[in-house]
Short mmCIF file of C-alpha atoms in Angstrom, two decimals:
data_model
loop_
_atom_site.label_atom_id
_atom_site.label_comp_id
_atom_site.label_asym_id
_atom_site.label_seq_id
_atom_site.Cartn_x
_atom_site.Cartn_y
_atom_site.Cartn_z
CA MET A 378 -32.29 83.79 -71.90
CA ARG A 379 -34.96 86.71 -71.11
CA ASN A 380 -33.78 89.05 -68.16
CA TYR A 381 -36.98 88.23 -66.33
CA PHE A 382 -35.46 84.95 -65.79
CA ILE A 383 -31.99 86.07 -65.22
CA LEU A 384 -32.54 88.91 -62.65
CA LYS A 385 -35.21 86.12 -60.96
CA ASN A 386 -32.64 83.34 -60.58
CA PHE A 387 -30.49 85.87 -58.99
CA CYS A 388 -32.85 87.07 -56.47
CA LYS A 389 -33.37 83.07 -55.79
CA LYS A 390 -29.99 82.75 -54.74
CA ILE A 391 -29.73 86.07 -53.20
CA TYR A 392 -32.95 84.66 -51.11
CA LEU A 393 -31.10 81.35 -50.11
CA VAL A 394 -27.92 82.96 -48.91
CA GLY A 395 -29.91 85.02 -46.19
CA SER A 396 -30.34 88.39 -48.37
CA GLY A 397 -33.89 88.72 -48.08
CA ASN A 398 -36.25 88.62 -51.11
CA LEU A 399 -35.36 91.49 -53.58
CA TRP A 400 -37.96 90.24 -56.10
CA TYR A 401 -40.65 92.61 -57.16
CA GLU A 402 -43.48 89.82 -57.62
CA GLU A 403 -45.11 89.00 -54.45
CA GLU A 404 -44.73 85.15 -53.01
CA VAL A 405 -42.79 84.13 -56.03
CA ILE A 406 -39.72 82.78 -54.53
CA GLY A 407 -39.95 83.02 -51.04
CA ASP A 408 -41.45 85.42 -47.68
CA ASP A 409 -38.36 86.99 -45.77
CA LYS A 410 -40.52 88.28 -43.19
CA THR A 411 -40.89 84.98 -41.22
CA ILE A 412 -39.36 84.26 -37.89
CA TYR A 413 -37.36 81.54 -39.27
CA TYR A 414 -35.66 83.25 -42.07
CA LYS A 415 -35.22 86.28 -40.02
CA LEU A 416 -33.33 84.05 -37.62
CA PHE A 417 -31.27 82.61 -40.32
CA ALA A 418 -30.58 86.09 -41.97
CA TYR A 419 -29.77 88.20 -38.39
CA SER A 420 -27.55 84.83 -37.30
CA THR A 421 -25.62 84.74 -40.43
CA PHE A 422 -24.54 88.45 -40.64
CA LEU A 423 -23.99 88.33 -37.16
CA THR A 424 -21.46 85.80 -37.66
CA TYR A 425 -19.79 87.61 -40.66
CA GLY A 426 -19.65 90.81 -38.61
CA PHE A 427 -18.14 89.23 -35.56
CA MET A 428 -15.48 87.85 -37.61
CA THR A 429 -15.13 90.83 -39.40
CA LEU A 430 -15.09 92.67 -35.84
CA LEU A 431 -12.17 89.87 -34.68
CA GLU A 432 -10.23 90.42 -37.78
CA ILE A 433 -10.15 94.13 -36.95
CA LEU A 434 -8.91 93.69 -33.51
CA ALA A 435 -6.25 91.31 -34.78
CA ALA A 436 -4.93 93.97 -37.17
CA LEU A 437 -5.33 96.78 -34.30
CA ILE A 438 -3.87 94.69 -31.10
CA GLY A 439 -3.09 91.23 -32.12
CA ASN A 440 0.25 89.79 -31.70
CA PHE A 441 1.04 88.11 -34.33
CA PRO A 442 4.02 87.21 -36.71
CA GLU A 443 4.74 89.12 -39.64
CA ASP A 444 3.06 87.35 -42.36
CA GLU A 445 -0.14 86.42 -40.22
CA LYS A 446 -0.36 90.59 -39.16
CA ARG A 447 -0.21 91.42 -43.26
CA ASP A 448 -3.05 88.67 -43.69
CA SER A 449 -5.00 90.23 -40.46
CA ILE A 450 -4.83 94.04 -42.17
CA THR A 451 -5.33 92.65 -45.30
CA PHE A 452 -8.58 90.67 -44.48
CA ALA A 453 -10.02 93.45 -41.79
CA VAL A 454 -9.89 96.32 -44.64
CA SER A 455 -11.49 93.93 -47.43
CA HIS A 456 -14.16 92.75 -45.21
CA THR A 457 -15.25 95.49 -43.56
CA ILE A 458 -15.52 96.74 -47.38
CA VAL A 459 -17.26 93.67 -48.40
CA MET A 460 -19.74 94.19 -45.34
CA ILE A 461 -20.55 97.69 -46.07
CA LYS A 462 -21.37 96.48 -49.59
CA MET A 463 -23.86 93.97 -48.99
CA PHE A 464 -25.49 96.20 -46.40
CA SER A 465 -25.33 98.94 -48.88
CA VAL A 466 -27.60 96.99 -51.52
CA ILE A 467 -29.85 95.07 -48.48
CA SER A 468 -30.81 98.37 -46.95
CA LYS A 469 -31.99 99.63 -50.21
CA LYS A 470 -34.49 96.57 -50.96
CA LYS A 471 -37.87 98.63 -52.15
CA LEU A 472 -35.50 100.74 -54.73
CA VAL A 473 -33.79 97.39 -56.01
CA LYS A 474 -37.06 95.88 -56.55
CA LYS A 475 -38.55 98.96 -58.40
CA LEU A 476 -34.86 99.09 -60.34
CA ILE A 477 -35.44 95.02 -61.37
CA ARG A 478 -39.14 95.73 -63.04
CA ASP A 479 -38.36 98.39 -64.90
CA LEU A 480 -34.88 97.18 -66.19
CA ILE A 481 -37.25 94.17 -67.32
CA LYS A 482 -40.16 95.81 -68.61
CA VAL A 483 -38.21 99.01 -70.91
CA CYS A 484 -37.65 97.87 -74.54
CA GLU A 485 -38.97 93.97 -73.36
CA LEU A 486 -41.35 93.60 -76.83
CA TYR A 487 -38.08 94.70 -79.25
CA GLU A 488 -35.32 92.53 -77.79
CA GLU A 489 -34.02 89.87 -80.37
CA ASP A 490 -33.79 86.52 -79.13
CA SER A 491 -29.93 86.35 -80.83
CA LEU A 492 -29.03 89.62 -78.70
CA MET A 493 -30.58 88.03 -75.53
CA VAL A 494 -28.64 84.63 -76.61
CA ASP A 495 -25.37 86.90 -76.57
CA LYS A 496 -25.93 89.09 -73.63
CA TYR A 497 -26.53 85.77 -71.50
CA ARG A 498 -23.04 84.21 -72.79
CA ILE A 499 -20.97 87.42 -72.05
CA MET A 500 -22.76 87.75 -68.32
CA LYS A 501 -21.75 83.68 -67.75
CA ILE A 502 -18.54 84.29 -69.00
CA ASN A 503 -17.69 87.23 -66.71
CA VAL A 504 -19.58 85.75 -63.76
CA VAL A 505 -17.75 82.31 -64.21
CA ALA A 506 -14.40 84.07 -64.86
CA TYR A 507 -14.82 85.93 -61.41
CA ILE A 508 -15.87 83.29 -59.27
CA ILE A 509 -12.87 81.61 -60.49
CA THR A 510 -10.44 83.98 -59.08
CA VAL A 511 -12.08 84.80 -55.96
CA TYR A 512 -12.19 80.98 -54.70
CA GLY A 513 -8.52 80.56 -56.48
CA SER A 514 -7.54 83.28 -54.06
CA ALA A 515 -9.21 81.54 -51.44
CA ALA A 516 -7.87 78.17 -52.60
CA CYS A 517 -4.61 79.48 -51.89
CA PHE A 518 -5.10 80.99 -48.66
CA ILE A 519 -6.17 77.73 -47.78
CA PHE A 520 -3.43 75.54 -49.20
CA GLU A 521 -0.51 78.10 -47.41
CA GLY A 522 -2.45 77.41 -43.78
CA ILE A 523 -2.13 73.26 -44.78
CA ARG A 524 1.55 74.19 -45.45
CA LYS A 525 1.98 75.45 -42.23
CA THR A 526 0.76 72.71 -40.81
CA TYR A 527 3.04 70.05 -42.33
CA ASP A 528 5.76 72.64 -41.43
CA GLY A 529 5.28 72.56 -37.62
CA SER A 530 2.84 75.58 -37.13
CA HIS A 531 -1.22 75.28 -37.24
CA PHE A 532 -3.85 75.63 -39.73
CA VAL A 533 -4.88 79.40 -40.49
CA THR A 534 -6.29 81.19 -43.23
CA VAL A 535 -8.33 83.95 -41.34
CA VAL A 536 -6.21 85.83 -38.75
CA THR A 537 -8.55 86.70 -35.98
CA TYR A 538 -7.69 88.19 -32.59
CA TYR A 539 -8.88 85.05 -30.92
CA PRO A 540 -7.05 82.53 -31.08
CA SER A 541 -3.70 84.19 -30.82
CA PHE A 542 -0.63 82.96 -32.29
CA GLU A 543 0.49 80.81 -29.43
CA ASN A 544 -2.59 79.17 -28.88
CA ASP A 545 -2.85 75.67 -30.48
CA SER A 546 -5.57 73.74 -28.10
CA LEU A 547 -8.19 72.19 -29.47
CA LEU A 548 -10.93 75.09 -29.34
CA ALA A 549 -8.39 77.10 -31.04
CA ILE A 550 -8.10 74.59 -34.01
CA ILE A 551 -11.97 74.55 -34.09
CA THR A 552 -12.28 78.03 -34.45
CA ARG A 553 -9.51 78.42 -37.30
CA ILE A 554 -11.41 75.85 -39.49
CA THR A 555 -15.18 77.45 -38.50
CA THR A 556 -13.54 80.98 -39.74
CA THR A 557 -12.16 79.31 -42.75
CA ILE A 558 -15.83 77.83 -43.49
CA VAL A 559 -17.02 81.36 -42.39
CA LEU A 560 -14.96 82.83 -45.25
CA LEU A 561 -15.94 80.63 -47.79
CA ILE A 562 -19.58 81.02 -47.32
CA MET A 563 -19.21 85.07 -46.82
CA LEU A 564 -17.50 85.00 -50.19
CA LEU A 565 -20.20 83.22 -51.91
CA THR A 566 -22.90 85.72 -50.37
CA MET A 567 -20.46 88.61 -51.89
CA ILE A 568 -20.38 87.04 -55.24
CA ILE A 569 -23.98 86.38 -55.51
CA ASN A 570 -25.54 89.52 -53.08
CA VAL A 571 -23.26 92.18 -54.23
CA ASP A 572 -20.78 91.71 -57.03
CA CYS A 573 -22.19 89.35 -59.64
CA PHE A 574 -25.72 91.13 -58.89
CA ALA A 575 -24.51 94.70 -59.39
CA LEU A 576 -22.58 93.48 -63.06
CA ALA A 577 -25.82 91.42 -64.01
CA ASN A 578 -27.67 94.82 -63.94
CA LEU A 579 -24.88 96.72 -65.62
CA ILE A 580 -24.79 94.21 -68.68
CA ILE A 581 -28.63 93.99 -68.86
CA PHE A 582 -28.56 97.85 -68.88
CA LYS A 583 -26.13 98.10 -71.65
CA TYR A 584 -27.93 95.58 -73.86
CA LYS A 585 -31.28 97.96 -73.23
CA PHE A 586 -29.32 100.79 -75.20
CA ILE A 587 -28.12 97.99 -78.13
CA THR A 588 -31.86 97.00 -78.54
CA LEU A 589 -33.24 100.72 -78.39
CA ARG A 590 -30.36 101.38 -81.20
CA ASP A 591 -31.34 98.35 -83.10
CA TYR A 592 -35.24 99.43 -82.77
CA PHE A 593 -34.18 103.05 -84.60
CA GLU A 594 -32.56 100.89 -87.04
CA LYS A 595 -35.24 98.54 -87.77
CA LEU A 596 -37.62 101.87 -88.04
CA ARG A 597 -35.80 102.90 -91.07
CA ASP A 598 -35.94 99.47 -92.69
CA ASP A 599 -39.73 99.32 -92.25
CA PHE A 600 -39.59 103.22 -93.43
CA ASP A 601 -37.95 102.25 -96.62
CA LYS A 602 -40.38 99.23 -97.12
CA LEU A 603 -43.34 101.42 -97.11
CA PHE A 604 -41.83 103.73 -98.92
CA GLU A 605 -40.66 101.83 -101.70
CA SER A 606 -44.29 100.38 -102.10
CA GLY A 607 -45.63 103.74 -102.57
CA ASN A 608 -47.20 104.05 -98.84
CA TYR A 609 -45.91 107.31 -98.27
CA GLY A 610 -48.59 108.66 -95.67
CA LEU A 611 -48.22 105.38 -93.92
CA ALA A 612 -44.54 105.56 -94.16
CA ALA A 613 -44.81 109.38 -92.13
CA GLU A 614 -47.12 107.78 -89.58
CA LYS A 615 -45.17 104.94 -88.76
CA LEU A 616 -42.09 107.03 -88.74
CA ALA A 617 -43.44 109.21 -86.40
CA GLN A 618 -45.55 107.01 -84.13
CA GLY A 619 -42.01 104.93 -83.73
CA LEU A 620 -40.17 107.84 -82.83
CA LYS A 621 -42.50 108.62 -80.26
CA GLU A 622 -42.00 105.52 -78.80
CA GLY A 623 -38.43 105.30 -79.14
CA ILE A 624 -38.29 108.64 -77.42
CA VAL A 625 -40.39 107.50 -74.07
CA MET A 626 -38.09 104.19 -74.19
CA HIS A 627 -34.96 106.17 -74.12
CA LYS A 628 -36.10 108.45 -71.47
CA GLU A 629 -36.95 106.03 -69.39
CA LEU A 630 -33.52 104.49 -69.88
CA ILE A 631 -32.08 107.86 -68.51
CA ARG A 632 -34.30 107.52 -65.24
CA ILE A 633 -33.44 103.77 -64.71
CA SER A 634 -29.91 104.86 -65.03
CA LYS A 635 -30.22 107.24 -61.96
CA GLU A 636 -31.96 104.50 -59.82
CA ILE A 637 -28.87 101.81 -60.69
CA ASP A 638 -26.42 104.73 -59.23
CA LYS A 639 -29.05 105.10 -56.32
CA ALA A 640 -28.81 101.15 -55.84
CA PHE A 641 -25.32 100.06 -56.40
CA GLY A 642 -23.18 103.42 -56.65
CA THR A 643 -21.95 102.75 -53.32
CA VAL A 644 -20.80 99.39 -54.27
CA LEU A 645 -19.06 100.80 -57.38
CA ALA A 646 -17.47 103.51 -55.40
CA LEU A 647 -16.14 101.12 -52.71
CA GLN A 648 -14.95 98.76 -55.14
CA VAL A 649 -12.85 101.46 -56.67
CA CYS A 650 -11.52 102.27 -53.14
CA GLN A 651 -10.94 98.59 -52.37
CA SER A 652 -9.24 97.96 -55.76
CA SER A 653 -6.79 100.73 -55.42
CA GLY A 654 -5.77 100.66 -51.83
CA SER A 655 -5.88 96.68 -51.03
CA ALA A 656 -3.85 96.04 -54.04
CA VAL A 657 -0.98 98.65 -53.31
CA SER A 658 -1.05 96.67 -49.96
CA LEU A 659 -0.62 93.30 -51.32
CA LEU A 660 1.91 94.59 -54.10
CA LEU A 661 4.08 95.90 -51.28
CA GLN A 662 3.64 92.29 -49.58
CA ILE A 663 4.97 90.58 -52.73
CA ALA A 664 8.08 93.08 -53.18
CA LEU A 665 9.53 93.60 -49.74
CA SER A 666 8.80 89.93 -48.59
CA ASP A 667 12.06 87.68 -49.20
CA ASP A 668 10.74 84.44 -47.39
CA LEU A 669 7.43 84.04 -49.20
CA THR A 670 6.82 80.64 -50.32
CA PHE A 671 4.99 79.86 -53.52
CA VAL A 672 1.75 79.55 -52.31
CA ALA A 673 1.73 82.69 -50.30
CA ARG A 674 2.99 84.80 -53.76
CA MET A 675 -0.04 82.78 -55.37
CA LYS A 676 -2.70 83.91 -52.84
CA LEU A 677 -1.39 87.29 -53.17
CA TYR A 678 -1.70 87.34 -56.62
CA PHE A 679 -4.45 85.95 -57.37
CA PHE A 680 -5.97 88.78 -54.58
CA VAL A 681 -4.77 91.33 -56.50
CA VAL A 682 -5.87 89.84 -59.83
CA ALA A 683 -9.53 89.32 -58.21
CA LEU A 684 -9.80 92.78 -57.42
CA PHE A 685 -8.80 94.28 -60.65
CA PHE A 686 -10.73 91.89 -62.69
CA LEU A 687 -13.81 92.91 -60.84
CA LEU A 688 -13.14 96.70 -60.91
CA GLY A 689 -12.12 96.04 -65.05
CA LEU A 690 -15.72 94.27 -65.05
CA PHE A 691 -17.52 97.32 -63.46
CA LEU A 692 -15.84 100.29 -64.93
CA CYS A 693 -15.83 98.19 -68.33
CA ASN A 694 -19.24 97.67 -68.59
CA ALA A 695 -20.05 101.02 -67.30
CA GLY A 696 -18.10 102.19 -70.03
CA ASP A 697 -19.81 100.43 -72.47
CA ILE A 698 -22.98 101.86 -71.27
CA THR A 699 -22.13 105.26 -72.09
CA TYR A 700 -20.24 103.99 -75.58
CA GLN A 701 -23.57 102.44 -76.47
CA ALA A 702 -25.73 105.14 -75.30
CA SER A 703 -23.64 107.39 -77.57
CA LEU A 704 -24.40 105.87 -80.58
CA LEU A 705 -28.20 106.24 -80.62
CA SER A 706 -27.85 109.81 -82.05
CA ASP A 707 -26.65 108.20 -85.50
CA SER A 708 -29.39 105.58 -85.33
CA ILE A 709 -32.20 108.41 -84.71
CA PHE A 710 -30.87 111.06 -87.13
CA TYR A 711 -30.56 108.25 -89.90
CA CYS A 712 -34.52 106.75 -89.60
CA GLY A 713 -35.20 108.02 -92.55
CA TRP A 714 -36.78 111.78 -91.63
CA ASN A 715 -34.89 113.24 -94.19
CA LEU A 716 -36.68 111.17 -97.08
CA CYS A 717 -40.04 112.62 -96.57
CA PRO A 718 -41.17 113.94 -99.98
CA SER A 719 -42.74 117.20 -100.60
CA GLN A 720 -46.07 115.46 -101.23
CA TYR A 721 -46.22 114.34 -97.14
CA PRO A 722 -48.69 116.96 -95.22
CA GLN A 723 -46.32 119.87 -94.02
CA ARG A 724 -47.86 119.26 -90.47
CA THR A 725 -46.45 115.50 -90.82
CA ARG A 726 -43.20 116.87 -92.06
CA GLN A 727 -42.52 119.34 -89.13
CA ASN A 728 -43.77 116.96 -86.48
CA ILE A 729 -41.13 114.39 -87.45
CA GLY A 730 -38.52 116.66 -87.84
CA LYS A 731 -39.05 118.21 -84.38
CA LEU A 732 -39.19 114.53 -82.70
CA VAL A 733 -35.87 113.65 -84.56
CA LEU A 734 -34.12 116.85 -83.15
CA GLN A 735 -35.76 116.39 -80.10
CA ALA A 736 -34.39 112.58 -79.93
CA CYS A 737 -30.89 113.57 -81.17
CA ALA A 738 -30.44 116.61 -78.85
CA GLN A 739 -31.64 113.93 -75.99
CA SER A 740 -29.12 111.43 -77.22
CA GLN A 741 -26.17 113.82 -77.53
CA ARG A 742 -25.57 113.98 -73.82
CA PRO A 743 -25.09 110.05 -73.09
CA ILE A 744 -25.35 108.62 -69.78
CA VAL A 745 -22.17 108.17 -67.71
CA MET A 746 -21.97 106.32 -64.61
CA LYS A 747 -20.00 107.83 -61.91
CA ALA A 748 -18.83 106.72 -58.37
CA PHE A 749 -19.20 109.37 -55.84
CA LYS A 750 -21.28 111.72 -58.09
CA MET A 751 -17.43 112.82 -59.33
CA LEU A 752 -15.47 110.04 -60.32
CA GLU A 753 -16.69 108.64 -63.96
CA LEU A 754 -16.91 104.87 -64.38
CA THR A 755 -15.45 104.14 -67.89
CA TYR A 756 -12.42 102.57 -69.58
CA GLY A 757 -10.37 105.55 -68.82
CA THR A 758 -10.59 105.68 -65.35
CA PHE A 759 -9.98 102.02 -64.91
CA LEU A 760 -6.85 102.64 -66.87
CA LEU A 761 -6.31 105.69 -64.52
CA VAL A 762 -6.70 103.75 -61.28
CA VAL A 763 -4.30 100.56 -62.33
CA ARG A 764 -1.72 103.43 -63.05
CA SER A 765 -2.02 105.31 -59.88
CA THR A 766 -1.94 102.18 -57.93
CA TYR A 767 1.18 101.04 -59.51
CA SER A 768 2.51 104.86 -58.83
CA VAL A 769 1.71 104.37 -55.35
CA PHE A 770 3.10 101.07 -55.09
CA ALA A 771 6.41 102.53 -56.75
CA LEU A 772 6.58 105.48 -54.48
CA PHE A 773 6.13 103.31 -51.30
CA TYR A 774 8.78 100.68 -52.60
CA ALA A 775 11.36 103.45 -53.54
CA GLN A 776 11.25 104.34 -49.53
CA ASP A 777 11.49 101.30 -48.29
CA GLN A 778 14.76 100.92 -50.18
#
């Protein structure tokens, strides 16, 4: 599936959940400037914000049992970060539109169908797996709430300042059920508007480098065919022209990498903090609580898995971008410029040599995605975050023993 249709479908879903029209073509998806759509969007995010505020109040001043107090802290921190992530994308609407347009057009003429099929398969697996982990965690929270109801307590998933723990009135029951529904919708908005949308852009950007590398390798194949047929002058001209076009595409990819950092840098950075910080809290809950039920443990396990799974998707795909970009120099160097015989025009040989030198020098500084413009988003960073998280958890656990 072509990038145009993939990103367009994402933007349609983002529009439907109330996050505005991020598509760069006018009047294709919908008008997010109408009064009805603005009312829908504002009411949706006000609902998310109000629920998050109640979660924060519950964590700070609420009087709840230990298990619900822990859940209130977990949700307050996580949902605050989710809200910041969502607003960080929505507030950069013009930048995101430009990024989508540029990302679709660069290298578009040289994208092979087989490579696009492979890219779509990888993207679909990543997205589906992430959705399963997120809603698996939410399902465990709901099941735990149902279990509490059968044990004589009340149903609860999202712990908010109102209703209080002792309040079992009809309004309190309706409020608890309503916050659960809002949670499920908020998770859908988070998945579509932020996490999977950012992930899709990273995967597409990674495959742009694979496409560019295939382009330089095909340039060598075309050169060899002309060389073997005796069209030396035409081979040199085609090679020089192809190198120029490849260098232009590479420069465009470097520029787009900066746009991705501006559009999704906050999302990636906050995910590093959220995955590490929240995971420590959740692991401590599992380790220090002796009365956790099976479902309660599973909801915490699913939460930890979802946090680290998303972080792994972000960092590993960002690391793949660096890796694919680092392979370009070999593909450029072996494009066939060294086979130019002496009968080639001297000026043509010099121009080709300078182009290769320029392209190799540019590609030997591979793109490295960063969070906070300091922390490199690579495979090594993912392992570092996992090890650091476990070290902090072990430290706190040892102090409580």
